[in-house]
Coordinates of C-alpha atoms in Angstrom, one line a residue:
X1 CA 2.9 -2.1 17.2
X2 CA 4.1 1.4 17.9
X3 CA 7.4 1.6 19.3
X4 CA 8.8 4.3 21.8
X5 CA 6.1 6.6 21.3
X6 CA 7.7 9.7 23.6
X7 CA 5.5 11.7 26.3
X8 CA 5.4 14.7 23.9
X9 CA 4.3 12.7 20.8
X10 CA 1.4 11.4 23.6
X11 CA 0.4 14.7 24.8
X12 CA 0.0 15.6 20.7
X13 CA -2.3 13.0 19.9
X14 CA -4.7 13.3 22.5
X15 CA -4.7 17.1 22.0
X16 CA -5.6 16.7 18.8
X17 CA -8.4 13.8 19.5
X18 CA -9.4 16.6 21.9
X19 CA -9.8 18.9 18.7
X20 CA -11.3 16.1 16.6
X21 CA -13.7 15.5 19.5
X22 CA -14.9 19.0 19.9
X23 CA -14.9 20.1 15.9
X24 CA -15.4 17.3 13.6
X25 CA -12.5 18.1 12.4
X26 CA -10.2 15.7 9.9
X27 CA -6.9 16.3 11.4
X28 CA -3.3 17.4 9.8
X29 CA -1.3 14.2 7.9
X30 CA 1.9 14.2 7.7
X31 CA 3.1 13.5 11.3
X32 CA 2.7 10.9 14.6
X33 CA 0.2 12.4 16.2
X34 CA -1.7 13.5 13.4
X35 CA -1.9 9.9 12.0
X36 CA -3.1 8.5 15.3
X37 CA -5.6 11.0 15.7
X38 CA -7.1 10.8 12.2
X39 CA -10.7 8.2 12.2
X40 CA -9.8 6.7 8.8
X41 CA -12.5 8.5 6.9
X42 CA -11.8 11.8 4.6
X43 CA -14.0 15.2 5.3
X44 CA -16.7 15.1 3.2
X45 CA -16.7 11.3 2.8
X46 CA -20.7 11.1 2.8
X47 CA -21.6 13.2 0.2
X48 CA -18.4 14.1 -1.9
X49 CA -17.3 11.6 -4.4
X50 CA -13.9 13.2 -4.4
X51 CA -13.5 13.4 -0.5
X52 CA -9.8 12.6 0.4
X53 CA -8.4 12.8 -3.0
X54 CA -5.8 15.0 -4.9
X55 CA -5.8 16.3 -8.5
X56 CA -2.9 15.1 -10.8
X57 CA -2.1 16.9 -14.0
X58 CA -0.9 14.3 -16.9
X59 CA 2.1 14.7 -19.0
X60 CA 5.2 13.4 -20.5
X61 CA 7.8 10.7 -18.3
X62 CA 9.4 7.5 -18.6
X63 CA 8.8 4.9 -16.3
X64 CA 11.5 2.9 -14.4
X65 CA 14.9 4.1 -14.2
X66 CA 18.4 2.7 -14.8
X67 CA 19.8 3.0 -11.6
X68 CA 17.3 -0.4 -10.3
X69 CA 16.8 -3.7 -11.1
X70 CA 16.9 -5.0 -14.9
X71 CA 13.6 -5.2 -14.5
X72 CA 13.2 -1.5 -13.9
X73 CA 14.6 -0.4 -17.2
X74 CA 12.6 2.0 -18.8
X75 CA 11.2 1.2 -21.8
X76 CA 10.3 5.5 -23.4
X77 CA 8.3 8.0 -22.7
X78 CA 4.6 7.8 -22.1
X79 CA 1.2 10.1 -21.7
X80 CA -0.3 10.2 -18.4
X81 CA -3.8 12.3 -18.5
X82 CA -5.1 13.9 -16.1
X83 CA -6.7 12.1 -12.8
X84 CA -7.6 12.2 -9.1
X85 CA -6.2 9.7 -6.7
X86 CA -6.9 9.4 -2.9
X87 CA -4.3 11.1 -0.8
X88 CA -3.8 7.6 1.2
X89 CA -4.3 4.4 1.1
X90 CA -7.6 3.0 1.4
X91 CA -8.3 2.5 5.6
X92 CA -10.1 -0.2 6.9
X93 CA -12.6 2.0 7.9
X94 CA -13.5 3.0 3.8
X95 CA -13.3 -0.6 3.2
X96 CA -15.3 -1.0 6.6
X97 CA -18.0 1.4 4.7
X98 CA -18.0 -0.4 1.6
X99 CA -18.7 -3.6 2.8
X100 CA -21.5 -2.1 4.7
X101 CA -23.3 -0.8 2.1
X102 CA -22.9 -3.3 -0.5
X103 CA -22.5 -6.9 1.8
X104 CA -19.6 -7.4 -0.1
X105 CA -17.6 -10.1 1.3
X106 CA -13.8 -10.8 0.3
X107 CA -12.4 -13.7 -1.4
X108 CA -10.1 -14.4 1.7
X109 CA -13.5 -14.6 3.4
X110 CA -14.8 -16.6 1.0
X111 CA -11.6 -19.5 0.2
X112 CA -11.2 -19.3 3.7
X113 CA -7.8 -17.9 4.4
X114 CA -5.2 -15.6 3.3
X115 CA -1.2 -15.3 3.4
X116 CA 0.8 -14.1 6.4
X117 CA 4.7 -12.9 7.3
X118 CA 6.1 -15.3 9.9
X119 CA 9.3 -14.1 11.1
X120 CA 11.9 -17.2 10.7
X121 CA 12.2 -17.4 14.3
X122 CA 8.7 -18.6 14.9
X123 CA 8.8 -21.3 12.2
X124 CA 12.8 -22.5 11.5
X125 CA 12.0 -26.0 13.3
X126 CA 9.3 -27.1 10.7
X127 CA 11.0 -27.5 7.8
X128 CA 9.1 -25.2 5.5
X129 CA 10.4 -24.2 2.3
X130 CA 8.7 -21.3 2.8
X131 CA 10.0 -19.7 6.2
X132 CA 8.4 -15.9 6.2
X133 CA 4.9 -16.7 4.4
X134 CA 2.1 -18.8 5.9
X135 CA -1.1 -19.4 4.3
X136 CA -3.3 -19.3 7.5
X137 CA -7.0 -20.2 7.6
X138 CA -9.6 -17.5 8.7
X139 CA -7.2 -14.7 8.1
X140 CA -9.2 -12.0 6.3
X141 CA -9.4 -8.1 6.3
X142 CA -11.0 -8.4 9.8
X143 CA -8.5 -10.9 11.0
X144 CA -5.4 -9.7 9.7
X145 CA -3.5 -11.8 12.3
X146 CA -5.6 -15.0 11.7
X147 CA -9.2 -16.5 14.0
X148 CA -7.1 -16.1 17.5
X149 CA -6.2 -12.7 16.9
X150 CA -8.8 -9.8 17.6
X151 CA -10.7 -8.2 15.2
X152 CA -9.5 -5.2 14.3
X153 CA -10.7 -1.8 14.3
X154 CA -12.4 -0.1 11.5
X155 CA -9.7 2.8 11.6
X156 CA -7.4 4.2 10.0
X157 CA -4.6 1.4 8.8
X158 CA -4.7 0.7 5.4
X159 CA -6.7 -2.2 4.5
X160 CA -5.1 -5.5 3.5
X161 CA -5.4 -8.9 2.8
X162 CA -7.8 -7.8 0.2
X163 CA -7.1 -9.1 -3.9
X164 CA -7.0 -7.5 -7.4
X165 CA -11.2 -8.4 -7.1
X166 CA -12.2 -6.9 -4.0
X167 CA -9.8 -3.5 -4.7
X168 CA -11.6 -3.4 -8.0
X169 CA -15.2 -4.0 -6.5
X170 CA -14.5 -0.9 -3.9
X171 CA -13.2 1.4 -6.7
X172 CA -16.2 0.9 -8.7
X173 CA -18.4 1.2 -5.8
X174 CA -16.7 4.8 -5.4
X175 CA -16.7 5.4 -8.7
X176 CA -13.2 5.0 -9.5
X177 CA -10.7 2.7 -11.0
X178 CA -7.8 1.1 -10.1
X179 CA -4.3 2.8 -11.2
X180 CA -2.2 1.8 -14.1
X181 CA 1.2 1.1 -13.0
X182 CA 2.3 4.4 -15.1
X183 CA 0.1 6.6 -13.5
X184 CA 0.6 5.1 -10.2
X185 CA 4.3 6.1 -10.6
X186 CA 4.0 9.4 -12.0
X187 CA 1.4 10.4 -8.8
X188 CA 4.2 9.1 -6.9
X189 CA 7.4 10.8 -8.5
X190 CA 5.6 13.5 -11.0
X191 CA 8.4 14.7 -13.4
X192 CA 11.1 13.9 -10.9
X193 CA 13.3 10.8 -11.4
X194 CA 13.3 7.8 -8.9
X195 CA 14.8 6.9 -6.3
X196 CA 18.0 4.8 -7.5
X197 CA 18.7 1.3 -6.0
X198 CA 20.8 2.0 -2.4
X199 CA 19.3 5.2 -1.9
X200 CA 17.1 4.5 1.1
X201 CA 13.3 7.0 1.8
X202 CA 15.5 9.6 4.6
X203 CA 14.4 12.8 5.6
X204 CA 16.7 16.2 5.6
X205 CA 17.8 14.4 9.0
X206 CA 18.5 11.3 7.7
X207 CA 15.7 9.9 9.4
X208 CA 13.0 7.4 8.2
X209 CA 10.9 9.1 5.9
X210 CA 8.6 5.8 5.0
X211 CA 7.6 2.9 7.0
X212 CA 10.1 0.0 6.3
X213 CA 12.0 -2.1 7.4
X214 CA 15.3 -1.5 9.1
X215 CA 17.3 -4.4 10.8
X216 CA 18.5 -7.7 9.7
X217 CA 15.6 -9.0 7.4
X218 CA 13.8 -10.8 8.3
X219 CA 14.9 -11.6 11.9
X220 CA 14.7 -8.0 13.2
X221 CA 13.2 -5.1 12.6
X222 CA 15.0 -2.3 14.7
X223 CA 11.3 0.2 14.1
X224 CA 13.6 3.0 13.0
X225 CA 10.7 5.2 11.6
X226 CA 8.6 4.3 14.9
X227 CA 6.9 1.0 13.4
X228 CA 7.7 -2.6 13.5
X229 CA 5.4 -3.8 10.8
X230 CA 1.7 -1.7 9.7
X231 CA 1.7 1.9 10.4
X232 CA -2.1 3.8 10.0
X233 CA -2.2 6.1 6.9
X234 CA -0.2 9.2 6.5
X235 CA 2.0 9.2 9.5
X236 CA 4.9 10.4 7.2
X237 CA 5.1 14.2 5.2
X238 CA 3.6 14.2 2.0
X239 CA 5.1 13.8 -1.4
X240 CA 5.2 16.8 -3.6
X241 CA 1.9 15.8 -5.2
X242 CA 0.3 16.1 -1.8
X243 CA 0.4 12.0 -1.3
X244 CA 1.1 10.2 1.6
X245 CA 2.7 6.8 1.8
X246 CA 3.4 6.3 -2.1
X247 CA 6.4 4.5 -0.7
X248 CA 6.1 2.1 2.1
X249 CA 3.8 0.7 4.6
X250 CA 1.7 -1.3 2.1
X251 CA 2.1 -2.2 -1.8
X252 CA -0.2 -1.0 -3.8
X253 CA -2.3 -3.0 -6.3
X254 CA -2.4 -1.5 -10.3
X255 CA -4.6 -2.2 -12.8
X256 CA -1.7 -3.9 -14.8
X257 CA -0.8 -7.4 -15.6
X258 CA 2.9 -8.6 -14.9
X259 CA 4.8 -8.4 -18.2
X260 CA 8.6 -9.1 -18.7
X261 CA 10.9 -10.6 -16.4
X262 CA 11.0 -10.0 -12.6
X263 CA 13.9 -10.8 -10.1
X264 CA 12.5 -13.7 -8.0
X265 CA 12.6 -13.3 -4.4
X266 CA 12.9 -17.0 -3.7
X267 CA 11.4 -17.6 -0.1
X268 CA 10.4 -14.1 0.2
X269 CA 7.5 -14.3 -2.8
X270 CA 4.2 -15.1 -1.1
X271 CA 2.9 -16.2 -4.6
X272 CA 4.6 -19.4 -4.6
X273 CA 1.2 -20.3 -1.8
X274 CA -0.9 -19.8 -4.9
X275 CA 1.0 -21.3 -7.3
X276 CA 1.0 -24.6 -5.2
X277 CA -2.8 -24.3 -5.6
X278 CA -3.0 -24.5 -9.3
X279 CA -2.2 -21.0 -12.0
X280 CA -2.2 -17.9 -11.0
X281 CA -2.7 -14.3 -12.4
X282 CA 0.0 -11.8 -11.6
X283 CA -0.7 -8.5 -11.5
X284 CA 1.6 -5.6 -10.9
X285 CA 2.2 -3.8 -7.6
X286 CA 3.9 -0.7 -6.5
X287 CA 5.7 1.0 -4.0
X288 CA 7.1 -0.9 -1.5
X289 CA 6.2 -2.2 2.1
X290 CA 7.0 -2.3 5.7
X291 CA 8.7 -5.4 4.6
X292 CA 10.5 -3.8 1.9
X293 CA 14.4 -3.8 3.7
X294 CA 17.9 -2.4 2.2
X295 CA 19.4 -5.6 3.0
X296 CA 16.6 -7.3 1.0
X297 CA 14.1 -6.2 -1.7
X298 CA 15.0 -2.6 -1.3
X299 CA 12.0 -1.8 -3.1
X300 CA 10.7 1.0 -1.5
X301 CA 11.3 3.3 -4.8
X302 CA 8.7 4.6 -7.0
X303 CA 10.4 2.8 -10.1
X304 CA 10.2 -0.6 -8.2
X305 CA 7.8 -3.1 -9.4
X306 CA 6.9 -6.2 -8.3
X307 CA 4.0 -9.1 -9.0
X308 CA 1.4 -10.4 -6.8
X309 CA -0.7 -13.2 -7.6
X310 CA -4.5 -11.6 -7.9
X311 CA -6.4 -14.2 -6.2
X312 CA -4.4 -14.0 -3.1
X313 CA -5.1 -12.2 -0.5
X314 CA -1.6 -11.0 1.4
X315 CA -0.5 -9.1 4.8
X316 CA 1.4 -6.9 3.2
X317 CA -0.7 -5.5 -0.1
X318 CA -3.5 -3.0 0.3
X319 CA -4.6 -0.1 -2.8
X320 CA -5.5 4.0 -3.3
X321 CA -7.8 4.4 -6.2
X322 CA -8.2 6.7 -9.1
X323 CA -10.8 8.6 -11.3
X324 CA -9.6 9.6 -14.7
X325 CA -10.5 13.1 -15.9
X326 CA -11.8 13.0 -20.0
X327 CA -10.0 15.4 -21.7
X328 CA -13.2 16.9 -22.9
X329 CA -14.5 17.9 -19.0
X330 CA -10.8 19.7 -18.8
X331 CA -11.3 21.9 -21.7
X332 CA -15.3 22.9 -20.5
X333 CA -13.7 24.0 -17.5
X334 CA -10.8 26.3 -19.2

């Protein structure tokens, strides 16, 4: 839930629903009031297959970085061609139009539930080996708080508790693919380097410039950058690809499998809820979360890396897609 929204940042969103209201008009990212105002759905979405995404010219970098975890190390340089990627995250109202056209329905709909953060607090009396992740029956992308909860609006928070099956079935219903993990990091960082480990997403201000979390984890989250948990899409500025939210708010699912080593996160890793169920299928994810804290995981870098079990739906996971440009469609155009 939003936290101490101030009387000017009110006056700004419903100005600019006003706007929306009167034009049609997909508002400005980048900011509060923008984010709140926006319906979830890119200009253009009915009849442009590349509504709501950027253009990203390939070349030359090295994944990872030295300055994070040993199992950010890169490993050399690599080609990244050229692709489009959508600007946010997917919204629940995308998915929300998916769904609709197709009758897809999720696995968490289907197995019948999906993982969930519990702070501590709620649960330290049962014993549970597993004190921040719940598997809860009849959560799903319309429940994301479980059956008693309400179901949400088809707006414009990035969808979640969805797996590595149902991002994939909504890229290829677009057309798209999911990202590799290497072009998911260069869209994210282009030629620059990452973030190292301790340097935290700020602004020129030293502000919050992703949603994550600050506070003791995972007792308290003091909503620093004006969220305690999901933000909607694009409340923060832009990357200098034009991309909003590459860090933070949600991880990101890539077309990758997990290879190598990864740092376990002990009671933090939702996958060991699947891996009680029988073997699992980890596939990588990128870029960090709301739960993503500096006296944590402090993963909210665009080196950072991280598995997620691809049968199970989580809270805290969600997806952008791509669409890969053949080389030969460049040079027709030159």
């Amino acid at each position: 839930m939003r936290r101490g929204l101030i009387a000017a940042g009110c006056l700004g969103v419903l100005a600019l629903a006003g706007i929306v209201a009167r034009t049609g008009a997909t508002p400005p990212l980048g900011n509060v009031a923008g984010c709140e105002a926006y319906a979830g759905l890119p200009a253009g979405s009915d009849d442009d297959p590349l509504a709501g995404m950027v253009r990203i010219s390939g070349g030359r970098f090295t994944p990872g970085t030295e300055g994070g975890y040993p199992d950010e190390r890169p490993f050399g340089a690599v080609e990244v061609g050229d692709f489009w990627i959508d600007r946010t995250e997917v919204t629940r109202a995308q998915f929300a139009a998916f769904v609709e056209s197709t009758g897809y329905i999720t696995e968490a709909e289907r197995s019948g539930g999906a993982a969930m953060f519990r702070a501590p607090l709620e649960t330290a009396g049962d014993g549970s080996a597993l004190p921040w992740w719940r598997y809860v029956e009849g959560a799903n992308w319309r429940h994301p708080e479980g059956p008693e909860g309400p179901e949400v609006k088809l707006d414009q928070y990035p969808v979640t508790l969805v797996t590595l099956a149902d991002a994939q079935a909504y890229a290829q219903w677009r057309g798209n693919q999911l990202p590799g993990e290497a072009e998911w990091e260069y869209a994210a960082r282009g030629a620059d380097a990452s973030q190292r480990l301790g340097e935290e997403p700020l602004d020129s201000h030293g502000r919050p410039a992703a949603n994550y979390w600050q506070g003791v984890f995972p007792v308290q989250d003091a909503a620093e950058d004006g969220f305690a948990g999901l933000a909607p899409v694009g409340c923060f500025a832009a990357n200098a690809q034009g991309l909003f939210d590459m860090i933070g708010n949600v991880w990101e699912w890539t077309a990758d499998a997990q290879w190598g080593p990864l740092i376990s996160h002990a009671n933090g890793d939702p996958g060991q809820l699947r891996a009680a169920l029988g073997p699992s299928r980890p596939r990588i994810i990128k870029g960090g979360s709301y739960l993503c804290a500096t006296s944590y995981c402090a993963r909210y870098r665009a080196a950072a890396r991280e598995r997620q079990e691809a049968d199970l739906a989580t809270s805290h996971v969600g997806f952008r897609t791509i669409r890969r440009i053949a080389p030969e469609s460049t040079l027709a155009t030159e």
